[in-house]
Coordinates of C-alpha atoms in Angstrom, one line a residue:
M761 CA -96.7 -106.0 24.4
G762 CA -95.3 -107.6 27.7
W763 CA -95.4 -111.4 25.3
R764 CA -94.0 -109.4 22.2
E765 CA -91.5 -108.8 24.7
E766 CA -90.6 -112.5 25.9
I767 CA -90.8 -114.0 22.5
A768 CA -88.2 -111.5 21.6
K769 CA -85.8 -112.2 24.3
T770 CA -86.1 -116.2 24.4
K771 CA -86.1 -115.9 19.5
P772 CA -81.6 -116.8 19.7
L773 CA -82.5 -119.7 22.1
F774 CA -85.0 -121.3 19.9
M775 CA -83.1 -120.5 17.2
T776 CA -79.9 -122.3 18.6
I777 CA -81.7 -125.1 19.3
Y778 CA -83.2 -125.5 15.6
V779 CA -79.7 -124.9 13.8
T780 CA -78.4 -127.4 16.3
V781 CA -81.3 -130.3 15.5
A782 CA -80.8 -128.8 11.8
I783 CA -77.3 -128.9 11.6
G784 CA -78.0 -132.7 13.4
V785 CA -80.1 -134.1 10.7
V786 CA -77.6 -133.1 8.1
F787 CA -74.8 -134.8 10.2
S788 CA -76.7 -138.3 10.6
A789 CA -77.8 -138.6 6.9
F790 CA -74.4 -137.6 5.6
Y791 CA -73.2 -140.4 7.9
V792 CA -76.1 -143.3 7.3
F793 CA -75.6 -142.6 2.8
S794 CA -72.0 -142.9 3.0
A795 CA -71.9 -145.8 5.7
I796 CA -74.8 -147.4 2.5
Y797 CA -73.3 -146.2 -0.9
S798 CA -68.7 -146.3 0.6
S799 CA -66.9 -148.7 -2.0
G800 CA -66.3 -151.9 0.4
T801 CA -68.4 -151.2 3.3
A802 CA -70.6 -153.9 4.8
T803 CA -73.8 -153.8 6.7
L804 CA -75.9 -155.3 9.1
A805 CA -78.5 -157.3 8.2
P806 CA -80.8 -160.2 9.7
S807 CA -78.7 -163.8 10.2
T808 CA -80.6 -165.3 6.7
S809 CA -78.5 -164.8 4.6
Y810 CA -75.0 -165.8 3.3
W811 CA -72.6 -165.5 5.9
W812 CA -71.5 -166.2 9.5
L813 CA -68.4 -164.5 10.7
P814 CA -67.1 -163.4 13.8
P815 CA -66.8 -159.7 14.6
A816 CA -64.4 -158.0 13.4
A817 CA -61.6 -156.7 15.7
S818 CA -63.8 -153.3 16.7
H819 CA -67.1 -154.8 18.1
V820 CA -64.8 -157.1 20.4
D821 CA -66.5 -155.2 23.4
S822 CA -70.0 -156.5 21.9
L823 CA -69.0 -160.3 22.1
P824 CA -70.6 -162.3 25.0
L825 CA -68.2 -162.5 28.4
D826 CA -67.2 -166.2 27.4
Q827 CA -66.4 -165.1 23.9
T828 CA -63.0 -164.0 22.7
P829 CA -62.0 -163.1 19.1
N830 CA -59.3 -165.7 19.4
S831 CA -61.6 -168.8 20.6
T832 CA -61.5 -171.9 19.1
Q833 CA -65.2 -172.3 18.6
P834 CA -67.6 -170.2 16.0
T835 CA -67.9 -166.8 17.2
A836 CA -71.1 -166.2 15.1
V837 CA -73.6 -163.2 16.8
G838 CA -77.4 -162.5 15.1
V839 CA -76.3 -160.4 12.7
V840 CA -73.7 -161.1 9.4
L841 CA -71.9 -159.2 7.0
V842 CA -73.7 -158.8 3.5
P843 CA -72.9 -156.4 0.8
A844 CA -74.1 -152.7 1.2
P845 CA -76.0 -151.9 -1.8
Q846 CA -74.9 -150.3 -4.3
P847 CA -75.6 -148.7 -7.3
Q848 CA -74.3 -150.7 -11.3
S849 CA -71.8 -149.0 -13.1
K850 CA -74.2 -147.2 -15.9
L851 CA -71.1 -148.7 -18.8
M852 CA -72.1 -152.2 -17.3
K853 CA -74.1 -154.2 -20.1
P854 CA -75.6 -157.1 -18.5
L855 CA -74.3 -159.8 -19.1
W856 CA -75.1 -162.9 -21.3
E857 CA -77.2 -160.2 -23.7
V858 CA -76.4 -161.8 -27.4
P859 CA -75.2 -158.7 -29.9
P860 CA -78.0 -158.1 -32.3
S861 CA -78.8 -160.2 -35.2
G862 CA -76.7 -159.9 -37.8
S863 CA -74.7 -157.6 -36.6
K864 CA -71.2 -156.9 -36.9
M865 CA -68.4 -157.9 -34.3
P866 CA -66.0 -154.9 -33.3
P867 CA -62.0 -155.2 -34.4
L868 CA -60.1 -157.2 -32.1
K869 CA -58.3 -154.2 -30.8
T870 CA -61.6 -153.2 -29.1
F871 CA -61.0 -156.0 -26.8
R872 CA -57.1 -155.0 -25.9
L873 CA -57.0 -154.8 -22.1
T874 CA -58.0 -151.2 -20.9
K875 CA -58.7 -149.6 -18.0
E876 CA -61.7 -147.9 -19.5
L877 CA -62.3 -151.5 -20.4
V878 CA -62.3 -153.3 -16.8
Q879 CA -64.6 -150.4 -15.6
Q880 CA -66.8 -151.0 -17.7
R881 CA -67.3 -154.8 -15.6
V882 CA -66.2 -153.3 -12.2
K883 CA -68.5 -152.9 -9.4
D884 CA -67.6 -151.7 -5.8
N885 CA -64.4 -151.6 -6.9
I886 CA -64.0 -155.2 -7.9
V887 CA -64.0 -157.5 -10.5
I888 CA -63.8 -160.9 -10.9
V889 CA -61.6 -162.5 -13.5
T890 CA -60.2 -166.2 -15.3
F891 CA -58.8 -166.6 -18.5
G892 CA -58.1 -169.6 -21.2
N893 CA -58.2 -170.9 -24.2
Y894 CA -60.7 -172.4 -26.3
A895 CA -60.8 -175.6 -25.1
F896 CA -61.7 -174.3 -21.9
M897 CA -65.1 -173.2 -23.2
D898 CA -67.1 -175.3 -20.9
F899 CA -65.4 -174.6 -17.9
I900 CA -65.7 -170.9 -18.7
L901 CA -69.2 -171.2 -19.0
T902 CA -69.8 -172.8 -16.1
W903 CA -67.7 -170.4 -14.0
V904 CA -70.0 -167.8 -15.4
K905 CA -72.8 -169.1 -14.8
H906 CA -72.7 -169.8 -11.8
L907 CA -71.2 -166.6 -10.8
T908 CA -74.3 -164.9 -12.7
D909 CA -76.6 -167.4 -10.7
L910 CA -75.4 -165.7 -7.2
G911 CA -76.2 -162.3 -8.7
L912 CA -72.8 -161.5 -9.6
D913 CA -72.3 -159.3 -13.1
N914 CA -68.4 -157.9 -12.8
V915 CA -67.2 -160.6 -14.1
L916 CA -64.0 -160.6 -17.6
V917 CA -62.6 -163.1 -19.0
G918 CA -59.1 -163.3 -20.7
A919 CA -59.3 -165.4 -24.2
M920 CA -55.9 -166.6 -25.0
D921 CA -57.0 -167.3 -28.6
T922 CA -59.2 -165.9 -31.1
K923 CA -61.9 -168.8 -31.6
L924 CA -62.7 -168.0 -28.0
L925 CA -62.7 -164.6 -28.3
K926 CA -65.8 -164.5 -30.9
A927 CA -67.3 -167.5 -29.2
L928 CA -68.1 -166.2 -25.7
Y929 CA -68.4 -162.4 -27.2
W930 CA -71.5 -163.4 -29.9
K931 CA -72.7 -165.7 -26.3
G932 CA -73.0 -162.3 -24.3
V933 CA -70.2 -162.5 -21.5
P934 CA -67.8 -159.3 -21.3
V935 CA -64.0 -160.4 -22.8
F936 CA -60.8 -159.1 -23.4
D937 CA -58.3 -160.2 -25.5
M938 CA -54.9 -161.6 -23.7
G939 CA -53.0 -161.3 -27.3
S940 CA -51.8 -164.6 -26.3
H941 CA -51.9 -166.2 -29.7
M942 CA -52.2 -169.6 -27.9
S943 CA -53.3 -172.9 -28.8
T944 CA -57.4 -174.0 -29.3
V945 CA -56.5 -177.1 -27.4
D946 CA -56.3 -178.7 -24.4
V947 CA -52.2 -177.8 -23.5
G948 CA -52.2 -180.5 -21.0
W949 CA -50.5 -180.0 -17.3
G950 CA -46.9 -179.6 -17.1
S951 CA -46.6 -178.7 -20.7
P952 CA -44.3 -175.8 -21.6
T953 CA -47.4 -174.2 -23.3
F954 CA -49.1 -174.8 -19.7
H955 CA -46.2 -173.1 -18.5
K956 CA -47.1 -170.3 -21.0
M957 CA -50.6 -169.6 -19.1
G958 CA -49.0 -169.5 -15.5
E959 CA -46.9 -166.8 -17.2
R960 CA -49.6 -164.7 -18.5
K961 CA -51.8 -165.4 -15.6
V962 CA -49.3 -163.9 -14.1
I963 CA -49.3 -160.7 -16.4
L964 CA -52.2 -160.2 -16.3
I965 CA -52.7 -159.8 -12.6
D966 CA -49.2 -157.2 -12.9
S967 CA -51.4 -155.4 -15.7
I968 CA -54.7 -155.0 -13.8
L969 CA -53.5 -153.7 -10.3
P970 CA -52.5 -151.0 -11.3
F971 CA -55.6 -150.6 -12.6
G972 CA -56.7 -149.3 -8.8
Y973 CA -59.8 -152.2 -8.8
E974 CA -59.4 -155.2 -6.8
L975 CA -59.2 -158.8 -8.3
L976 CA -60.5 -161.3 -7.6
M977 CA -58.4 -164.0 -10.3
C978 CA -60.3 -167.5 -10.5
D979 CA -58.6 -170.4 -12.4
T980 CA -61.3 -172.1 -14.8
D981 CA -61.1 -175.7 -13.4
M982 CA -63.7 -174.1 -10.5
V983 CA -66.9 -173.3 -9.7
W984 CA -68.7 -170.9 -7.1
L985 CA -71.0 -172.0 -4.8
K986 CA -71.7 -168.8 -2.7
N987 CA -71.0 -165.3 -3.3
P988 CA -67.8 -165.0 -2.0
L989 CA -67.5 -161.2 -1.9
P990 CA -68.7 -160.2 1.9
Y991 CA -66.1 -162.8 3.2
L992 CA -63.2 -161.0 2.1
A993 CA -64.7 -157.4 2.5
H994 CA -64.1 -158.8 6.3
F995 CA -60.7 -158.7 5.5
P996 CA -60.2 -154.8 4.8
E997 CA -56.2 -155.1 5.5
A998 CA -54.8 -157.8 3.1
D999 CA -53.3 -157.2 0.8
V1000 CA -53.4 -160.7 -0.6
L1001 CA -55.7 -163.4 0.0
T1002 CA -55.2 -166.8 -1.1
S1003 CA -56.2 -170.8 -1.2
T1004 CA -53.8 -173.6 -0.4
D1005 CA -53.5 -176.8 -0.7
Q1006 CA -54.0 -177.9 2.7
V1007 CA -56.4 -180.5 3.6
I1008 CA -56.6 -180.6 7.3
P1009 CA -58.7 -177.9 8.7
T1010 CA -57.1 -175.7 11.1
V1011 CA -60.4 -173.4 12.2
V1012 CA -64.0 -174.9 12.4
D1013 CA -65.6 -171.6 11.2
D1014 CA -65.0 -168.6 9.2
R1015 CA -62.1 -167.0 10.4
L1016 CA -58.7 -167.5 8.0
D1017 CA -56.8 -170.6 7.7
I1018 CA -54.3 -170.2 10.5
W1019 CA -51.2 -169.5 9.3
Q1020 CA -48.5 -171.1 11.1
Q1021 CA -50.4 -174.5 10.7
V1022 CA -50.9 -174.7 6.7
G1023 CA -47.8 -176.6 5.5
A1024 CA -49.1 -177.2 1.9
A1025 CA -48.7 -175.1 -0.9
Y1026 CA -50.7 -172.0 -2.0
N1027 CA -52.7 -172.7 -4.4
I1028 CA -53.3 -169.6 -6.6
G1029 CA -56.2 -171.0 -8.0
I1030 CA -58.6 -169.1 -6.4
F1031 CA -56.8 -165.7 -4.7
H1032 CA -57.8 -162.0 -4.4
W1033 CA -55.8 -159.1 -4.7
R1034 CA -55.9 -155.6 -3.3
P1035 CA -54.3 -152.6 -5.3
T1036 CA -51.7 -151.6 -2.8
D1037 CA -48.1 -151.1 -2.8
P1038 CA -47.0 -154.5 -1.7
S1039 CA -49.0 -156.5 -3.7
K1040 CA -48.0 -154.0 -6.8
K1041 CA -44.7 -154.7 -6.3
L1042 CA -45.2 -158.8 -5.3
A1043 CA -47.1 -158.9 -8.6
K1044 CA -44.2 -157.7 -10.8
E1045 CA -41.4 -159.4 -9.1
W1046 CA -43.3 -162.6 -9.2
K1047 CA -43.8 -161.7 -13.6
D1048 CA -40.1 -161.0 -13.7
M1049 CA -39.0 -164.6 -12.3
L1050 CA -41.1 -166.0 -14.6
L1051 CA -39.8 -164.5 -17.6
A1052 CA -36.7 -164.7 -16.6
D1053 CA -37.0 -168.7 -16.4
D1054 CA -40.0 -170.1 -18.5
K1055 CA -39.5 -173.8 -16.5
I1056 CA -40.6 -171.8 -13.0
W1057 CA -44.2 -173.0 -12.8
D1058 CA -46.5 -169.7 -11.7
Q1059 CA -47.5 -171.7 -8.4
N1060 CA -44.2 -172.0 -7.5
G1061 CA -42.7 -168.8 -8.2
F1062 CA -45.6 -167.5 -6.1
N1063 CA -44.5 -169.7 -3.0
E1064 CA -41.4 -169.0 -3.3
L1065 CA -41.6 -165.2 -2.9
V1066 CA -44.2 -165.2 -0.7
H1067 CA -42.8 -167.3 1.8
R1068 CA -39.1 -165.6 1.5
Q1069 CA -40.5 -164.0 4.8
L1070 CA -43.3 -165.3 6.3
G1071 CA -44.5 -164.2 10.4
P1072 CA -45.1 -162.3 12.2
S1073 CA -48.7 -162.0 12.4
V1074 CA -50.5 -158.7 11.6
D1075 CA -52.6 -158.3 14.7
D1076 CA -54.2 -160.8 17.6
D1077 CA -57.1 -161.2 15.4
S1078 CA -57.4 -160.6 12.0
G1079 CA -55.6 -164.0 10.8
L1080 CA -53.7 -162.0 8.3
V1081 CA -49.4 -162.7 8.3
Y1082 CA -46.5 -159.9 6.8
A1083 CA -45.3 -161.8 4.0
Y1084 CA -42.6 -161.8 1.1
D1085 CA -41.4 -158.5 2.1
G1086 CA -41.9 -158.3 5.4
N1087 CA -44.9 -155.3 4.4
L1088 CA -47.2 -157.3 2.5
K1089 CA -50.6 -158.6 4.4
L1090 CA -51.3 -161.9 3.7
G1091 CA -54.3 -163.9 4.5
L1092 CA -54.5 -167.9 3.7
L1093 CA -59.0 -168.9 2.7
P1094 CA -59.9 -171.6 4.8
A1095 CA -59.7 -174.5 3.2
S1096 CA -63.1 -176.2 4.6
I1097 CA -64.7 -173.5 2.7
F1098 CA -62.6 -172.8 -0.5
L1099 CA -62.0 -176.5 -1.4
Q1100 CA -59.3 -177.1 -3.7
W1101 CA -59.5 -181.6 -3.4
A1102 CA -61.6 -184.1 -5.4
Y1103 CA -62.2 -185.9 -2.2
L1104 CA -63.5 -182.2 0.0
F1105 CA -66.7 -181.2 -1.6
C1106 CA -69.9 -180.0 -0.5
P1107 CA -72.4 -183.0 -1.3
G1108 CA -68.9 -185.7 -0.9
N1109 CA -67.2 -187.8 1.2
V1110 CA -65.2 -185.1 4.1
S1111 CA -68.3 -183.2 4.0
T1112 CA -67.4 -179.8 5.1
T1113 CA -70.0 -180.3 7.7
Q1114 CA -67.9 -182.4 9.6
V1115 CA -66.4 -179.2 10.5
G1116 CA -68.9 -177.2 11.0
A1117 CA -68.1 -174.8 7.7
V1118 CA -70.4 -173.9 4.3
C1119 CA -68.8 -174.8 1.5
S1120 CA -68.5 -170.8 -1.0
A1121 CA -66.5 -172.9 -3.6
Y1122 CA -65.1 -176.1 -5.0
H1123 CA -62.1 -176.5 -7.4
I1124 CA -62.1 -179.2 -9.7
P1125 CA -66.0 -178.9 -11.1
I1126 CA -68.1 -180.8 -13.5
C1127 CA -69.7 -178.8 -16.1
S1128 CA -72.1 -180.4 -18.9
T1129 CA -74.0 -178.5 -21.6
G1130 CA -77.3 -179.4 -22.1
E1131 CA -77.1 -181.6 -25.9
Y1132 CA -75.2 -184.1 -23.1
F1133 CA -78.2 -184.8 -21.9
R1134 CA -80.0 -186.1 -25.4
V1135 CA -79.0 -189.3 -25.0
S1136 CA -81.7 -192.1 -25.4
N1137 CA -79.5 -195.5 -25.2
R1138 CA -77.8 -196.5 -22.5
I1139 CA -75.7 -198.9 -20.0
V1140 CA -76.0 -198.7 -16.4
V1141 CA -73.5 -201.3 -14.1
D1142 CA -74.2 -200.9 -10.3
G1143 CA -71.5 -199.6 -7.8
M1144 CA -68.7 -201.3 -6.6
A1145 CA -65.4 -201.1 -4.5
L1146 CA -62.4 -200.4 -6.5
T1147 CA -58.7 -200.0 -4.1
A1148 CA -55.7 -200.7 -5.3
Q1149 CA -56.0 -204.3 -3.1
D1150 CA -59.1 -205.6 -4.5
F1151 CA -60.2 -203.4 -7.1
S1152 CA -60.2 -206.0 -9.5
I1153 CA -63.6 -206.8 -8.4
G1154 CA -65.5 -204.2 -10.0
T1155 CA -63.3 -203.9 -13.5
K1156 CA -64.6 -207.3 -14.9
Q1157 CA -68.1 -205.8 -14.2
I1158 CA -67.2 -202.5 -16.3
R1159 CA -64.9 -204.5 -19.0
T1160 CA -68.4 -206.1 -19.0
G1161 CA -70.5 -202.8 -19.7
L1162 CA -67.9 -201.8 -22.0
A1163 CA -68.4 -204.4 -24.3
I1164 CA -72.2 -204.6 -24.2
A1165 CA -72.2 -200.3 -24.9
S1166 CA -69.4 -201.2 -27.5
L1167 CA -71.7 -203.5 -29.4
L1168 CA -75.5 -202.6 -29.0
N1169 CA -73.7 -198.8 -29.5
R1170 CA -75.3 -198.0 -26.6
T1171 CA -73.9 -194.5 -23.9
L1172 CA -72.3 -196.8 -20.6
V1173 CA -73.4 -194.9 -17.5
M1174 CA -70.3 -195.4 -15.8
P1175 CA -70.6 -196.9 -12.0
P1176 CA -69.4 -194.2 -8.6
L1177 CA -66.4 -195.8 -7.6
W1178 CA -65.8 -196.4 -3.7
C1179 CA -62.1 -196.3 -3.0
R1180 CA -60.2 -196.6 0.2
L1181 CA -57.1 -195.4 -0.5
D1182 CA -56.5 -191.9 -1.9
R1183 CA -54.3 -190.6 -5.4
L1184 CA -52.3 -188.0 -4.8
W1185 CA -48.7 -187.3 -6.4
F1186 CA -46.5 -188.0 -3.8
P1187 CA -45.8 -191.5 -1.7
H1188 CA -48.0 -191.6 1.0
P1189 CA -50.1 -193.7 3.5
G1190 CA -53.0 -194.3 2.0
V1191 CA -55.6 -191.3 3.8
L1192 CA -53.3 -188.5 4.8
V1193 CA -52.4 -188.5 8.4
G1194 CA -54.4 -185.9 9.6
T1195 CA -57.7 -185.6 7.4
I1196 CA -60.9 -187.0 8.3
T1197 CA -61.8 -189.3 5.3
R1198 CA -64.0 -191.7 5.7
Q1199 CA -63.9 -195.0 4.2
P1200 CA -64.7 -195.9 2.0
F1201 CA -65.1 -193.3 0.0
L1202 CA -67.2 -192.0 -3.5
C1203 CA -63.8 -191.4 -5.4
P1204 CA -63.8 -189.4 -8.9
L1205 CA -63.4 -191.7 -11.6
D1206 CA -59.8 -190.6 -12.9
H1207 CA -58.8 -191.7 -9.3
V1208 CA -58.6 -195.7 -11.4
F1209 CA -59.3 -194.8 -15.8
E1210 CA -57.6 -192.3 -17.7
V1211 CA -60.2 -189.9 -18.3
N1212 CA -58.5 -188.3 -21.3
V1213 CA -57.9 -191.6 -23.3
M1214 CA -61.5 -192.9 -22.8
L1215 CA -62.8 -189.8 -24.8
K1216 CA -60.2 -190.0 -27.0
E1217 CA -60.5 -190.4 -30.3
M1218 CA -58.6 -193.3 -31.8
A1219 CA -58.2 -195.3 -34.7
E1220 CA -61.1 -197.4 -35.5
E1221 CA -59.5 -200.1 -37.7
E1222 CA -57.0 -200.7 -34.7
F1223 CA -59.0 -200.2 -31.4
G1224 CA -62.9 -200.6 -32.5
P1225 CA -65.3 -198.1 -32.6
G1226 CA -65.6 -195.7 -29.5
I1227 CA -67.6 -195.7 -26.7
N1228 CA -69.5 -193.0 -25.3
L1229 CA -69.6 -192.3 -21.5
R1230 CA -71.6 -190.4 -19.0
E1231 CA -70.3 -189.7 -15.5
Y1232 CA -72.3 -192.2 -12.7
S1233 CA -74.4 -189.3 -11.1
F1234 CA -76.1 -188.7 -14.3
F1235 CA -79.2 -189.6 -13.6
D1236 CA -78.9 -186.9 -10.5
N1237 CA -78.9 -184.1 -12.2
P1238 CA -81.8 -182.1 -13.0
L1239 CA -81.3 -181.4 -16.6
M1240 CA -82.0 -185.3 -17.4
P1241 CA -85.5 -185.3 -18.9
K1242 CA -88.2 -187.5 -17.6
Q1243 CA -88.6 -189.8 -20.4
V1244 CA -84.3 -191.2 -20.1
K1245 CA -84.4 -191.2 -16.9
E1246 CA -87.7 -193.4 -17.3
S1247 CA -86.4 -195.2 -20.7
W1248 CA -84.6 -199.2 -18.9
L1249 CA -83.7 -201.5 -20.8
D1250 CA -83.2 -205.1 -19.6
V1251 CA -79.9 -206.7 -20.8
Q1252 CA -79.9 -210.1 -21.2
L1253 CA -77.2 -213.1 -22.0
C1254 CA -79.0 -216.6 -24.1
Q1255 CA -77.6 -218.7 -25.6
E1256 CA -76.4 -218.2 -29.4
G1257 CA -79.6 -219.6 -31.4
S1258 CA -82.4 -219.7 -29.2
Q1259 CA -85.1 -217.7 -29.7
N1260 CA -85.2 -214.1 -30.6
C1261 CA -81.4 -214.4 -29.2
N1262 CA -79.3 -211.9 -31.5
V1263 CA -76.9 -208.8 -32.2
S1264 CA -79.3 -206.3 -32.1
N1265 CA -81.0 -203.1 -30.6
S1266 CA -84.5 -204.5 -31.4
T1267 CA -86.2 -204.9 -27.7
S1268 CA -89.2 -207.2 -26.4
P1269 CA -91.9 -204.7 -25.6
L1270 CA -91.0 -205.5 -21.5
G1271 CA -88.0 -203.7 -22.8
V1272 CA -85.7 -207.1 -22.8
L1273 CA -82.9 -207.2 -24.9
K1274 CA -81.1 -210.5 -25.1
F1275 CA -77.4 -210.6 -26.5
P1276 CA -75.4 -213.9 -27.8
K1277 CA -72.8 -215.2 -25.5
R1278 CA -69.4 -214.9 -27.1
S1279 CA -71.2 -214.3 -30.7
N1280 CA -69.4 -214.4 -33.8
E1281 CA -69.8 -211.1 -33.6
E1282 CA -68.2 -210.1 -30.2
T1283 CA -65.6 -212.4 -31.5
K1284 CA -65.0 -210.9 -34.3
R1285 CA -64.2 -207.2 -32.6
E1286 CA -62.4 -208.4 -29.0
E1287 CA -59.3 -207.6 -30.5
R1288 CA -59.9 -204.3 -31.3
F1289 CA -62.0 -204.1 -28.2
R1290 CA -59.0 -205.6 -25.9
N1291 CA -56.4 -202.5 -27.4
R1292 CA -59.3 -200.0 -26.2
V1293 CA -60.0 -200.6 -22.8
K1294 CA -56.8 -202.0 -21.4
R1295 CA -55.9 -198.7 -21.8
Y1296 CA -58.3 -196.9 -20.3
M1297 CA -57.2 -198.3 -16.7
G1298 CA -55.2 -196.0 -14.9
I1299 CA -52.7 -196.4 -12.0
W1300 CA -52.8 -196.2 -7.8
C1301 CA -50.0 -193.5 -6.6
C1302 CA -47.5 -193.8 -4.4
V1303 CA -46.4 -196.2 -2.8
E1304 CA -43.9 -195.6 0.1
N1305 CA -40.5 -196.1 0.5
H1306 CA -40.9 -197.8 -2.6
S1307 CA -39.8 -196.4 -6.8
P1308 CA -40.9 -197.1 -8.5
A1309 CA -43.8 -196.1 -6.2
H1310 CA -47.6 -196.1 -8.5
I1311 CA -49.3 -199.8 -9.6
Y1312 CA -51.0 -200.8 -13.1
Y1313 CA -54.8 -200.8 -13.2
D1314 CA -55.0 -203.9 -15.6
M1315 CA -58.1 -204.5 -16.9
Y1316 CA -57.6 -208.5 -17.6
W1317 CA -55.9 -209.2 -14.4
D1318 CA -57.9 -212.5 -14.1
E1319 CA -56.3 -213.4 -17.3
K1320 CA -52.8 -213.8 -15.3
P1321 CA -52.6 -216.2 -12.7
G1322 CA -51.0 -215.0 -10.2
W1323 CA -51.5 -211.1 -10.7
K1324 CA -51.2 -208.8 -7.5
P1325 CA -51.5 -205.2 -7.1
A1326 CA -48.0 -203.9 -6.7
P1327 CA -45.9 -201.3 -8.0
P1328 CA -42.5 -202.6 -10.7
Q1329 CA -39.8 -204.8 -9.3
T1330 CA -37.8 -203.0 -11.9
P1331 CA -36.7 -199.9 -14.5
Q1332 CA -38.0 -202.6 -16.9
D1333 CA -41.1 -203.4 -15.3
D1334 CA -42.5 -199.7 -15.4
H1335 CA -44.7 -200.2 -18.1
P1336 CA -48.8 -200.1 -18.3
P1337 CA -50.0 -203.2 -19.2
W1338 CA -49.7 -203.9 -23.0

């Protein structure tokens, strides 16, 4: 009986231990699962993921002794922040899933913007949105494709015309009707309709924020190269995170740009909104401003409002700044990661590796469709240097390529253009002071040529037949079929009347096509050809301390003795060279 009495005496003690352990297990499990499944939470993962981020302020004590949160060097440690795994909404339909064959499209009222419609595309309380009209169809599909390739499907597209809405619906892209009844063609930068597009963008932001979801708003002329959500989640106190037009890096790691050092405009092509009271207040006032004056550019309006009060910093670590009304917490996305400029792209001339950054997005994409690569006849012109001073060497080569392509009805693959001077819209010394642009740099085609004119349909009676074009990187694109890459043809000029020398697409067994110099066919079409191609050239902008400040490129500079690349000397001289 003695041992039973001992057990009876110790039973309360064991029960206390068991209860304590059980409570501890339940509490630990609750903590672990809440950390995994709570919205917007980040977890630690091996350093093979997307982002190397400086530690959050609450983890300062874990930094090595020689690092501080304000260090100018990257403060990466052996882990990175990645989004916590989240169960997908049961309402979310798989993206790119096309409607069943033979089905009918739902009525337009089904596509009205409502909280229920947006909720179907929300994941982790965030939705990624762009918008446009049918003219931007290719841009939109490129934008969506890059996001889905990154595993992001919480995507929604606003359609400004019914044609786009229907096209996206039948392609399985989540779309809603913005009720804009807009034209389906390109509206042109700065036009009244362009300003209307900006107005609708702000109305859209103001409409979605009250739904209670975070909004990553993007222009269609940008693409994502990495999942941006882990980066945005690293700044949970921010009401608004916006990109900028900054071209001089202020940080060399993953911190926000230093707001005191950013002198460029805040660019609203990429920005993230949280549904806080300050952000909702800003969106409403921004909307009211644009509705009251349709001449205000949406980006200028945004800059005016947030600069109403700028400063002080929210704290010493986050990089956020109080803006707008003194309550809005604003962050400037680093220009070395969220790129805005044509020469600040990942594989390009001012590579982000020069500043120790990893490119996440660029604003100005190149988008193509499969049909684009079905070209069996093409001509390639070697690369050459083009600047405002010595560009004339290259124009003769391009002119020859255009002429051969026109006469033989072939597609011209344009050359890479190597520039020494950047092209902007305001006076500058050629390369912006403080930037790290290397010279010469590979510049976009529209630095020298009017690409919209080159692609525009013109009356054949006056301008001759159209000339099909492709970009210089055409053959490097992975979508390019192997047989097209290998179908080279050598075009040789020959004396008219000699053997096998005639205007024809017939080639020799060795892949040689002989073309007569100054043939009758060439002469007959030359005047119309000249009318066409002299309109292809653009301007260089802009010379400092001179008005007008631009220089007109001239396709036929060599026919004008004494010609020099210089800005117009009088208002009467300010016209293209035709």
